[in-house]
Tab-separated table of C-alpha atoms in Angstrom:
chain	number	residue	atom	x	y	z
A	66	UNK	CA	30.117	13.264	-5.105
A	67	UNK	CA	33.148	14.477	-3.147
A	68	UNK	CA	33.847	12.436	-0.015
A	69	UNK	CA	34.839	14.370	3.101
A	70	UNK	CA	35.623	13.363	6.672
A	71	UNK	CA	32.066	14.419	7.573
A	72	UNK	CA	30.706	11.820	5.125
A	73	UNK	CA	32.657	9.042	6.858
A	74	UNK	CA	31.737	10.401	10.287
A	75	UNK	CA	28.046	10.119	9.433
A	76	UNK	CA	28.102	6.811	7.558
A	77	UNK	CA	30.633	4.564	9.318
A	78	UNK	CA	29.234	4.633	12.887
A	79	UNK	CA	25.679	4.141	11.618
A	80	UNK	CA	26.708	1.255	9.359
A	81	UNK	CA	28.528	-0.316	12.322
A	82	UNK	CA	25.285	-0.017	14.314
A	83	UNK	CA	23.351	-1.475	11.364
A	84	UNK	CA	25.709	-4.466	11.255
A	85	UNK	CA	25.293	-5.001	14.985
A	86	UNK	CA	21.501	-4.878	14.805
A	87	UNK	CA	21.409	-7.028	11.674
A	88	UNK	CA	23.423	-9.777	13.361
A	89	UNK	CA	21.040	-9.856	16.328
A	90	UNK	CA	17.572	-9.177	14.951
A	91	UNK	CA	17.844	-8.297	11.254
A	92	UNK	CA	16.749	-5.079	9.608
A	93	UNK	CA	20.145	-3.385	9.484
A	94	UNK	CA	19.260	-1.833	6.130
A	95	UNK	CA	16.732	0.331	7.963
A	96	UNK	CA	19.745	2.192	9.382
A	97	UNK	CA	22.440	1.839	6.719
A	98	UNK	CA	20.457	3.115	3.720
A	99	UNK	CA	19.231	6.276	5.513
A	100	UNK	CA	22.826	6.801	6.716
A	101	UNK	CA	24.068	7.152	3.147
A	102	UNK	CA	21.187	9.450	2.267
A	103	UNK	CA	21.814	11.550	5.381
A	104	UNK	CA	25.423	11.937	4.220
A	105	UNK	CA	24.135	13.610	1.062
A	106	UNK	CA	24.285	10.773	-1.484
A	107	UNK	CA	21.557	10.789	-4.158
A	108	UNK	CA	19.104	7.867	-3.771
A	109	UNK	CA	20.604	5.667	-6.508
A	110	UNK	CA	24.151	6.259	-5.308
A	111	UNK	CA	23.049	5.611	-1.741
A	112	UNK	CA	21.433	2.334	-2.823
A	113	UNK	CA	24.490	1.258	-4.827
A	114	UNK	CA	27.034	2.094	-2.127
A	115	UNK	CA	24.822	0.480	0.502
A	116	UNK	CA	24.710	-2.682	-1.634
A	117	UNK	CA	28.519	-2.785	-1.692
A	118	UNK	CA	28.852	-2.653	2.086
A	119	UNK	CA	25.855	-4.969	2.550
A	120	UNK	CA	27.228	-7.498	0.067
A	121	UNK	CA	30.624	-7.743	1.765
A	122	UNK	CA	28.962	-7.933	5.187
A	123	UNK	CA	26.591	-10.646	3.976
A	124	UNK	CA	29.537	-12.744	2.740
A	125	UNK	CA	30.918	-12.782	6.290
A	126	UNK	CA	27.609	-13.674	7.946
A	127	UNK	CA	26.721	-16.285	5.307
A	128	UNK	CA	30.087	-17.975	5.828
A	129	UNK	CA	29.374	-18.191	9.550
A	130	UNK	CA	25.965	-19.829	9.019
A	131	UNK	CA	27.397	-22.262	6.467
A	132	UNK	CA	30.186	-23.217	8.852
A	133	UNK	CA	27.607	-23.855	11.592
A	134	UNK	CA	25.476	-25.898	9.153
A	135	UNK	CA	22.458	-23.658	9.581
A	136	UNK	CA	21.492	-23.394	5.903
A	137	UNK	CA	18.730	-25.317	4.113
A	138	UNK	CA	20.607	-25.790	0.848
A	139	UNK	CA	17.676	-27.064	-1.197
A	140	UNK	CA	15.404	-24.124	-0.404
A	141	UNK	CA	18.309	-21.681	-0.368
A	142	UNK	CA	19.652	-22.559	-3.809
A	143	UNK	CA	16.236	-22.480	-5.471
A	144	UNK	CA	15.418	-19.177	-3.761
A	145	UNK	CA	18.811	-17.758	-4.780
A	146	UNK	CA	18.097	-18.763	-8.393
A	147	UNK	CA	14.938	-16.657	-8.191
A	148	UNK	CA	16.498	-13.814	-6.207
A	149	UNK	CA	19.253	-13.091	-8.749
A	150	UNK	CA	17.001	-12.200	-11.719
A	151	UNK	CA	14.395	-10.700	-9.380
A	152	UNK	CA	16.934	-8.317	-7.899
A	153	UNK	CA	18.271	-7.428	-11.348
A	154	UNK	CA	14.744	-6.564	-12.515
A	155	UNK	CA	14.052	-4.481	-9.409
A	156	UNK	CA	17.332	-2.590	-9.715
A	157	UNK	CA	16.810	-1.992	-13.433
A	158	UNK	CA	13.346	-0.566	-12.740
A	159	UNK	CA	14.787	1.598	-9.954
A	160	UNK	CA	17.090	3.328	-12.437
A	161	UNK	CA	14.112	4.411	-14.543
A	162	UNK	CA	12.163	6.026	-11.698
A	163	UNK	CA	12.633	9.799	-11.159
A	164	UNK	CA	15.063	10.589	-8.330
A	165	UNK	CA	12.491	12.439	-6.206
A	166	UNK	CA	10.069	9.513	-6.490
A	167	UNK	CA	12.823	7.093	-5.454
A	168	UNK	CA	13.601	9.230	-2.409
A	169	UNK	CA	9.926	9.343	-1.370
A	170	UNK	CA	9.527	5.595	-1.962
A	171	UNK	CA	12.527	4.729	0.207
A	172	UNK	CA	11.570	7.122	3.001
A	173	UNK	CA	7.979	5.811	3.010
A	174	UNK	CA	9.086	2.157	3.020
A	175	UNK	CA	11.437	2.432	6.003
A	176	UNK	CA	8.834	2.884	8.813
A	177	UNK	CA	6.593	0.191	7.307
A	178	UNK	CA	9.435	-2.308	7.142
A	179	UNK	CA	10.547	-1.300	10.638
A	180	UNK	CA	7.095	-2.244	11.927
A	181	UNK	CA	7.391	-5.707	10.343
A	182	UNK	CA	10.869	-6.179	11.834
A	183	UNK	CA	9.708	-5.175	15.312
A	184	UNK	CA	6.681	-7.497	15.193
A	185	UNK	CA	8.663	-10.488	13.959
A	186	UNK	CA	8.683	-13.447	16.339
A	187	UNK	CA	12.197	-14.914	16.506
A	188	UNK	CA	11.080	-18.173	18.086
A	189	UNK	CA	8.404	-18.942	15.565
A	190	UNK	CA	8.337	-21.977	13.327
A	191	UNK	CA	5.498	-22.809	11.022
A	192	UNK	CA	4.460	-26.019	9.319
A	193	UNK	CA	5.760	-26.737	5.835
A	194	UNK	CA	2.793	-26.028	3.579
A	195	UNK	CA	4.274	-27.389	0.358
A	196	UNK	CA	5.714	-30.768	-0.519
A	197	UNK	CA	7.650	-32.398	-3.327
A	198	UNK	CA	8.203	-30.423	-6.515
A	199	UNK	CA	6.016	-27.594	-5.248
A	200	UNK	CA	8.625	-26.953	-2.522
A	201	UNK	CA	11.230	-26.115	-5.164
A	202	UNK	CA	8.840	-23.892	-7.130
A	203	UNK	CA	7.679	-21.999	-4.047
A	204	UNK	CA	11.273	-21.513	-2.888
A	205	UNK	CA	12.164	-20.054	-6.283
A	206	UNK	CA	9.107	-17.758	-6.236
A	207	UNK	CA	9.955	-16.519	-2.741
A	208	UNK	CA	13.433	-15.625	-3.978
A	209	UNK	CA	12.077	-13.960	-7.115
A	210	UNK	CA	9.543	-11.756	-5.312
A	211	UNK	CA	11.754	-10.788	-2.367
A	212	UNK	CA	14.737	-10.331	-4.697
A	213	UNK	CA	12.688	-7.893	-6.778
A	214	UNK	CA	11.833	-5.958	-3.613
A	215	UNK	CA	15.498	-5.966	-2.592
A	216	UNK	CA	16.582	-4.519	-5.926
A	217	UNK	CA	13.852	-1.895	-5.898
A	218	UNK	CA	13.816	-0.848	-2.219
A	219	UNK	CA	16.107	-3.015	-0.065
A	220	UNK	CA	15.660	-2.632	3.715
A	221	UNK	CA	14.018	-5.588	5.459
A	222	UNK	CA	14.814	-8.157	2.766
A	223	UNK	CA	16.296	-10.627	5.239
A	224	UNK	CA	13.310	-10.280	7.563
A	225	UNK	CA	10.832	-10.950	4.751
A	226	UNK	CA	12.795	-14.030	3.707
A	227	UNK	CA	12.892	-15.359	7.265
A	228	UNK	CA	9.137	-14.828	7.687
A	229	UNK	CA	8.338	-16.653	4.442
A	230	UNK	CA	10.784	-19.488	5.124
A	231	UNK	CA	9.284	-20.108	8.561
A	232	UNK	CA	5.608	-19.573	7.722
A	233	UNK	CA	5.496	-21.352	4.355
A	234	UNK	CA	8.467	-23.727	4.289
A	235	UNK	CA	8.356	-24.595	7.998
A	236	UNK	CA	12.001	-23.811	8.841
A	237	UNK	CA	13.072	-23.145	12.388
A	238	UNK	CA	14.295	-19.605	13.023
A	239	UNK	CA	18.074	-20.082	12.954
A	240	UNK	CA	18.039	-22.174	9.765
A	241	UNK	CA	15.678	-19.638	8.190
A	242	UNK	CA	18.150	-16.877	9.094
A	243	UNK	CA	21.085	-18.764	7.581
A	244	UNK	CA	19.149	-19.595	4.420
A	245	UNK	CA	17.993	-15.981	4.147
A	246	UNK	CA	21.620	-14.821	4.254
A	247	UNK	CA	22.497	-17.089	1.325
A	248	UNK	CA	19.565	-15.795	-0.725
A	249	UNK	CA	20.236	-12.200	0.273
A	250	UNK	CA	23.827	-12.606	-0.899
A	251	UNK	CA	22.641	-13.637	-4.372
A	252	UNK	CA	20.245	-10.709	-4.448
A	253	UNK	CA	22.913	-8.253	-3.292
A	254	UNK	CA	25.395	-9.459	-5.922
A	255	UNK	CA	22.837	-8.998	-8.732
A	256	UNK	CA	21.844	-5.517	-7.576
A	257	UNK	CA	25.423	-4.439	-6.869
A	258	UNK	CA	26.622	-5.599	-10.294
A	259	UNK	CA	23.826	-3.690	-12.012
A	260	UNK	CA	24.541	-0.478	-10.095
A	261	UNK	CA	28.308	-0.840	-10.587
A	262	UNK	CA	27.850	-0.862	-14.353
A	263	UNK	CA	25.593	2.177	-13.989
A	264	UNK	CA	28.321	4.047	-12.078
A	265	UNK	CA	26.214	4.357	-8.939
A	266	UNK	CA	28.654	2.870	-6.390
A	267	UNK	CA	31.188	4.879	-4.350
A	268	UNK	CA	33.786	2.218	-3.550
A	269	UNK	CA	35.869	4.695	-1.520
A	270	UNK	CA	32.991	4.944	0.944
A	271	UNK	CA	31.378	1.521	0.582
A	272	UNK	CA	34.503	-0.533	1.347
A	273	UNK	CA	35.357	1.209	4.660
A	274	UNK	CA	31.665	1.077	5.560
A	275	UNK	CA	31.666	-2.662	4.825
A	276	UNK	CA	34.491	-3.077	7.340
A	277	UNK	CA	32.348	-1.305	9.920
A	278	UNK	CA	29.371	-3.538	9.072
A	279	UNK	CA	31.463	-6.694	9.490
A	280	UNK	CA	32.818	-5.441	12.818
A	281	UNK	CA	29.265	-4.747	13.925
């Protein structure tokens, strides 16, 4: 696809807004992915380029949470171990779905995920429902399932991780957010690598957009 100034004019401001919203409440992918599609990118290329900007933006936010010591490393590392293959599987499946079906799937998912994001309680904290070895297994399964969703669809991944970390693993909201960023980074790297090898990433658009996301 040929990149024009109109493409950047559509994508960059919306990705900046997505980064701003993501840093405050999560769910930035609900804006960034449609932005790429609105600019005329085919669904797979939109997903791949969105992963590039999301991945670089997630590195910045993850670093901030790590510096502030707001990451549960035990849960985060096990969940990341599940998220990496889960995301690879989801992204691999995505490449075998007809383009029109992918477009419909993404468009249909966005309002449903938006509803979950809007209903999320930021101050919530559940009770840890698993102990001992089961904690590690459940953390890995959370990463695997949500990673698969991230590779297949994408928007709302961080919100789903935060909900599961608080409701099942009993994390408080800020630690859940920091741990979700770590897991989301692993998922983004797996999906981005897969789509890079498939030639579905426009670096000339994704890198400037990533700068906008980080600024946001």
